[in-house]
Coordinates of C-alpha atoms in Angstrom, one line a residue:
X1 CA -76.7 9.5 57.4
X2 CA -74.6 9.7 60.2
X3 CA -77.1 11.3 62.9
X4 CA -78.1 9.2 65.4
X5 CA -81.1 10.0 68.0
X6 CA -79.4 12.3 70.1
X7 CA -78.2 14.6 67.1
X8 CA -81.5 13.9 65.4
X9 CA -83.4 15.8 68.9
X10 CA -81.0 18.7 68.4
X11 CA -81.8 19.1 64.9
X12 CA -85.4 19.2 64.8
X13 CA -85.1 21.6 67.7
X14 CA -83.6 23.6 65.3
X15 CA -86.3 23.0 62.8
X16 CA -84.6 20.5 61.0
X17 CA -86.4 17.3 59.8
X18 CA -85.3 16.2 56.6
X19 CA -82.5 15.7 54.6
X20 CA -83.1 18.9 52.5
X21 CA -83.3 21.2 55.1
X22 CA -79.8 20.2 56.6
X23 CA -78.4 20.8 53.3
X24 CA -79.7 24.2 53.1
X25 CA -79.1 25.4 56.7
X26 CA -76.8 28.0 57.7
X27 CA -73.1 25.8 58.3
X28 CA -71.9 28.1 61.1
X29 CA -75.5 28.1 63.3
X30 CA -75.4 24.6 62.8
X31 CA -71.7 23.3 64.4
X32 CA -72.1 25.9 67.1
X33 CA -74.9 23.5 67.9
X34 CA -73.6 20.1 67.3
X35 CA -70.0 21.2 67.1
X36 CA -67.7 22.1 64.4
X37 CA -66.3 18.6 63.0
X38 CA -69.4 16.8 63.4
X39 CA -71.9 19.8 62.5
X40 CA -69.3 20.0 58.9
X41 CA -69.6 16.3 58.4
X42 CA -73.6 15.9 58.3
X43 CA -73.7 19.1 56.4
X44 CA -71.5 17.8 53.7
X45 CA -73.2 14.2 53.7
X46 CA -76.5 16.1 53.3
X47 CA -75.3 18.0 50.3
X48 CA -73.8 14.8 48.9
X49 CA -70.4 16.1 49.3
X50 CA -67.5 13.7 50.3
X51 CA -63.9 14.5 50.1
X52 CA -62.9 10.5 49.5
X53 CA -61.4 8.7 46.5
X54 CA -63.8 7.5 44.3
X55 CA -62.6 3.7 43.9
X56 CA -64.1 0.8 41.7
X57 CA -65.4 -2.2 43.7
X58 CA -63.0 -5.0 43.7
X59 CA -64.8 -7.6 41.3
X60 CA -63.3 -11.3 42.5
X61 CA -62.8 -13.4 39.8
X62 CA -65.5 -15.5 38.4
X63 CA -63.1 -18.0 36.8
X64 CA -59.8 -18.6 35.2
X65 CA -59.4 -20.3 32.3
X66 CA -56.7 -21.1 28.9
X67 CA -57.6 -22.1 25.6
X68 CA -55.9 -23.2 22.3
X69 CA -57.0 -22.8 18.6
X70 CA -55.0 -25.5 17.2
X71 CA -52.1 -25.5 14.4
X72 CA -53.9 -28.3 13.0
X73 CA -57.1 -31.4 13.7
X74 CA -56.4 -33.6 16.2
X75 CA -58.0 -37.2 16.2
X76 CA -56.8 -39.0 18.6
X77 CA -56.9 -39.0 22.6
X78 CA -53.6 -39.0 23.0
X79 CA -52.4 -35.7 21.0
X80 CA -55.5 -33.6 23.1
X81 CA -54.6 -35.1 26.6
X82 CA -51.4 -33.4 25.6
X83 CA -52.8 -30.1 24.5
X84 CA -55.1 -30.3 28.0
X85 CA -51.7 -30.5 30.1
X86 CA -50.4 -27.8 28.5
X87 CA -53.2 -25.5 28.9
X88 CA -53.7 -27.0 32.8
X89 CA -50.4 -26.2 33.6
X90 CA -51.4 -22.5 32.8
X91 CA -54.7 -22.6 34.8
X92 CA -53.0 -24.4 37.5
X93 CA -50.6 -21.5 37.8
X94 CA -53.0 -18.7 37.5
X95 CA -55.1 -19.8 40.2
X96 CA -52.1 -20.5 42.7
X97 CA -50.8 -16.8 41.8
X98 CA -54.0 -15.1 42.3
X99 CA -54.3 -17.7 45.5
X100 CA -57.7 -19.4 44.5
X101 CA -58.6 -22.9 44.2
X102 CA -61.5 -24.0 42.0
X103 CA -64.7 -26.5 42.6
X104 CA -65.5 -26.8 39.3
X105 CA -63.5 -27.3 35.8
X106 CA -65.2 -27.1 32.3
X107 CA -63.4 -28.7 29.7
X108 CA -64.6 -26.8 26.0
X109 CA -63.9 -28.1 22.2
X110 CA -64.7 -26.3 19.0
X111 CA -65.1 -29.0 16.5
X112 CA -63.9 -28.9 12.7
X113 CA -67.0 -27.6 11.6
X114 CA -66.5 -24.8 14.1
X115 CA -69.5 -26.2 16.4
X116 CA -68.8 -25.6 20.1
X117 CA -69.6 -27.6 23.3
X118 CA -68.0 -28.2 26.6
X119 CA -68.4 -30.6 29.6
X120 CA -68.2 -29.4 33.5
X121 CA -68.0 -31.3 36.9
X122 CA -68.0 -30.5 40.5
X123 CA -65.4 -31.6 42.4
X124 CA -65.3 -32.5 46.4
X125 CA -62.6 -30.3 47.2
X126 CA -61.7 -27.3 45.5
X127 CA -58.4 -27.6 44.2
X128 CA -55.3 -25.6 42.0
X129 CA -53.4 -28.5 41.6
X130 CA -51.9 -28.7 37.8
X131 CA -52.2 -32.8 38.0
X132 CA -55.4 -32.9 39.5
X133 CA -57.0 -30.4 37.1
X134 CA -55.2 -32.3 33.9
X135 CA -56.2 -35.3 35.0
X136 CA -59.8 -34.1 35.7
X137 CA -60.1 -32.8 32.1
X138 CA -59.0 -35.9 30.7
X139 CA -62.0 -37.8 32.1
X140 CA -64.1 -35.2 30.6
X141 CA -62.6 -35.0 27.4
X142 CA -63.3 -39.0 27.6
X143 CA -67.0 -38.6 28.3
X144 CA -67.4 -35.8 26.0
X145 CA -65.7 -36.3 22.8
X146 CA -66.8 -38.4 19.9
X147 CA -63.7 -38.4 18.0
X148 CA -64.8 -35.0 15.3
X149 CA -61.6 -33.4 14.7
X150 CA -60.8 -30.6 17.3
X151 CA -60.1 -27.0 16.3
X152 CA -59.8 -25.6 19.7
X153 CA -59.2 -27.0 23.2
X154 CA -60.2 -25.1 26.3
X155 CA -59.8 -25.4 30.2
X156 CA -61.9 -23.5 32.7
X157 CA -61.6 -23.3 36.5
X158 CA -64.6 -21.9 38.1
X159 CA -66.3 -21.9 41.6
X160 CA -63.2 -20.1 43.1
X161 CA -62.7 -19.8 46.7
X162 CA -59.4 -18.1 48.5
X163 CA -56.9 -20.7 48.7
X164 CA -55.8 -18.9 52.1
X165 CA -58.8 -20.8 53.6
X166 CA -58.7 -24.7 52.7
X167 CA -60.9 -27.2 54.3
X168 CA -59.0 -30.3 55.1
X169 CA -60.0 -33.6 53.4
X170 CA -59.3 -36.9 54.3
X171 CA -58.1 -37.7 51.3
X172 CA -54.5 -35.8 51.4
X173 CA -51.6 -38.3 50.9
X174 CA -48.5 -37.7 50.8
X175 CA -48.8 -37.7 47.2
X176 CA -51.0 -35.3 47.1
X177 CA -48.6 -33.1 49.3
X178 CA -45.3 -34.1 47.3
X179 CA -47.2 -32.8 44.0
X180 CA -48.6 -29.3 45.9
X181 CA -44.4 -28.7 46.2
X182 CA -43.4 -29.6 42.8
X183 CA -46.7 -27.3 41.6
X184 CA -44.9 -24.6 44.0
X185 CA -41.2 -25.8 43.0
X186 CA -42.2 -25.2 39.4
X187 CA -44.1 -22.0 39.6
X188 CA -41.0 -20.5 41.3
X189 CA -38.7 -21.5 38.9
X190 CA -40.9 -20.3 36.3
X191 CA -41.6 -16.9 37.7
X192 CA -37.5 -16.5 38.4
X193 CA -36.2 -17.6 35.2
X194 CA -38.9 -16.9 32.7
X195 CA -42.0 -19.5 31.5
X196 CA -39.9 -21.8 29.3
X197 CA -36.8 -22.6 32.2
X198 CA -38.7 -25.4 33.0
X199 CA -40.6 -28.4 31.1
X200 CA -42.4 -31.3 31.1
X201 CA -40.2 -34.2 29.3
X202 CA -43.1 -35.3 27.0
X203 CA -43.2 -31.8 25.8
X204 CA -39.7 -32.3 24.5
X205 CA -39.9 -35.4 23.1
X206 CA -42.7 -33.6 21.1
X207 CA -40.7 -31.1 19.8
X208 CA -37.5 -33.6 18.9

């Protein structure tokens, strides 16, 4: 490592051919032949010495998700939908704080009689939208649910890609740009004045 095919010509005029036997040759014949710096460098890479910070590999993340074991059954569309924007408002502002969109959501549900199963889908555009990824799990829910009483409700955003780097689609609105501000109105709120400063009105209305 490190010796290209000039260096390599000086070293095996000194005898030197392999890795081993730069390890073991004398340090001070061998930088007043290459030079001090360099001839300490090879040396040390040769002895598998290396004065650098060990660091762990940044892993990116594989997917962000939220889910909810429930207070009690629900039965009806109406009560999960709920649950699901609860727990996409969370995913939604996860991925926009860690600056990822996602191209794929997973809706999952643990039944009554603790069996579990989920539903996924691709989407065209990757997305961190809180609306889009509600409504999203809605349909899913829809497709996927045959009415057993839920236990658990879950939301998962995978697929990720850096949100500093967004293809543009044709289908951006102005709605669609009028909810990316309220997304980033709300976060900030939110991340100033705690999680509960801010909420949905049919989140009240539940708890009246």
């Amino acid at each position: 490592y490190f010796v290209g095919r000039s260096a390599r010509t000086k070293l095996n005029n000194l005898g030197i051919s392999t890795i081993g036997e730069l390890a073991q040759f004398d340090l001070d014949l061998l930088m007043s032949h290459v030079g001090k710096k360099y001839g300490q460098t090879i040396h040390n890479y040769a002895n598998g010495i290396s004065l650098e910070a060990v660091e762990e590999p940044e892993v990116q993340n594989k997917g962000i998700g939220n889910s909810v074991t429930l207070s009690h059954d629900i039965t009806d569309m109406e009560s999960a939908c709920q649950v699901l924007l609860s727990l996409a408002e969370t995913v939604g502002s996860r991925l926009r704080d860690e600056h990822y969109r996602c191209f794929s959501i997973t809706v999952e549900i643990k039944d009554w009689d603790f069996k579990r199963t989920s539903h996924q889908t691709t989407l065209p555009d990757a997305t961190d939208s809180t609306q889009t990824i509600y409504e999203v799990s809605c349909k899913l829910l829809r497709e996927h649910w045959d009415f057993t009483p839920l236990r658990l409700l879950g939301i998962r955003a995978g697929k990720l890609s850096d949100s500093q780097y967004q293809q543009m689609s044709l289908f951006d609105t102005p709605i669609t740009e009028k909810q990316k501000k309220l997304d980033s109105a709300i976060d900030s709120i939110r991340n100033r004045f705690g999680t509960d400063s801010i909420k949905r009105a049919s989140f009240l209305d539940e708890q009246a």
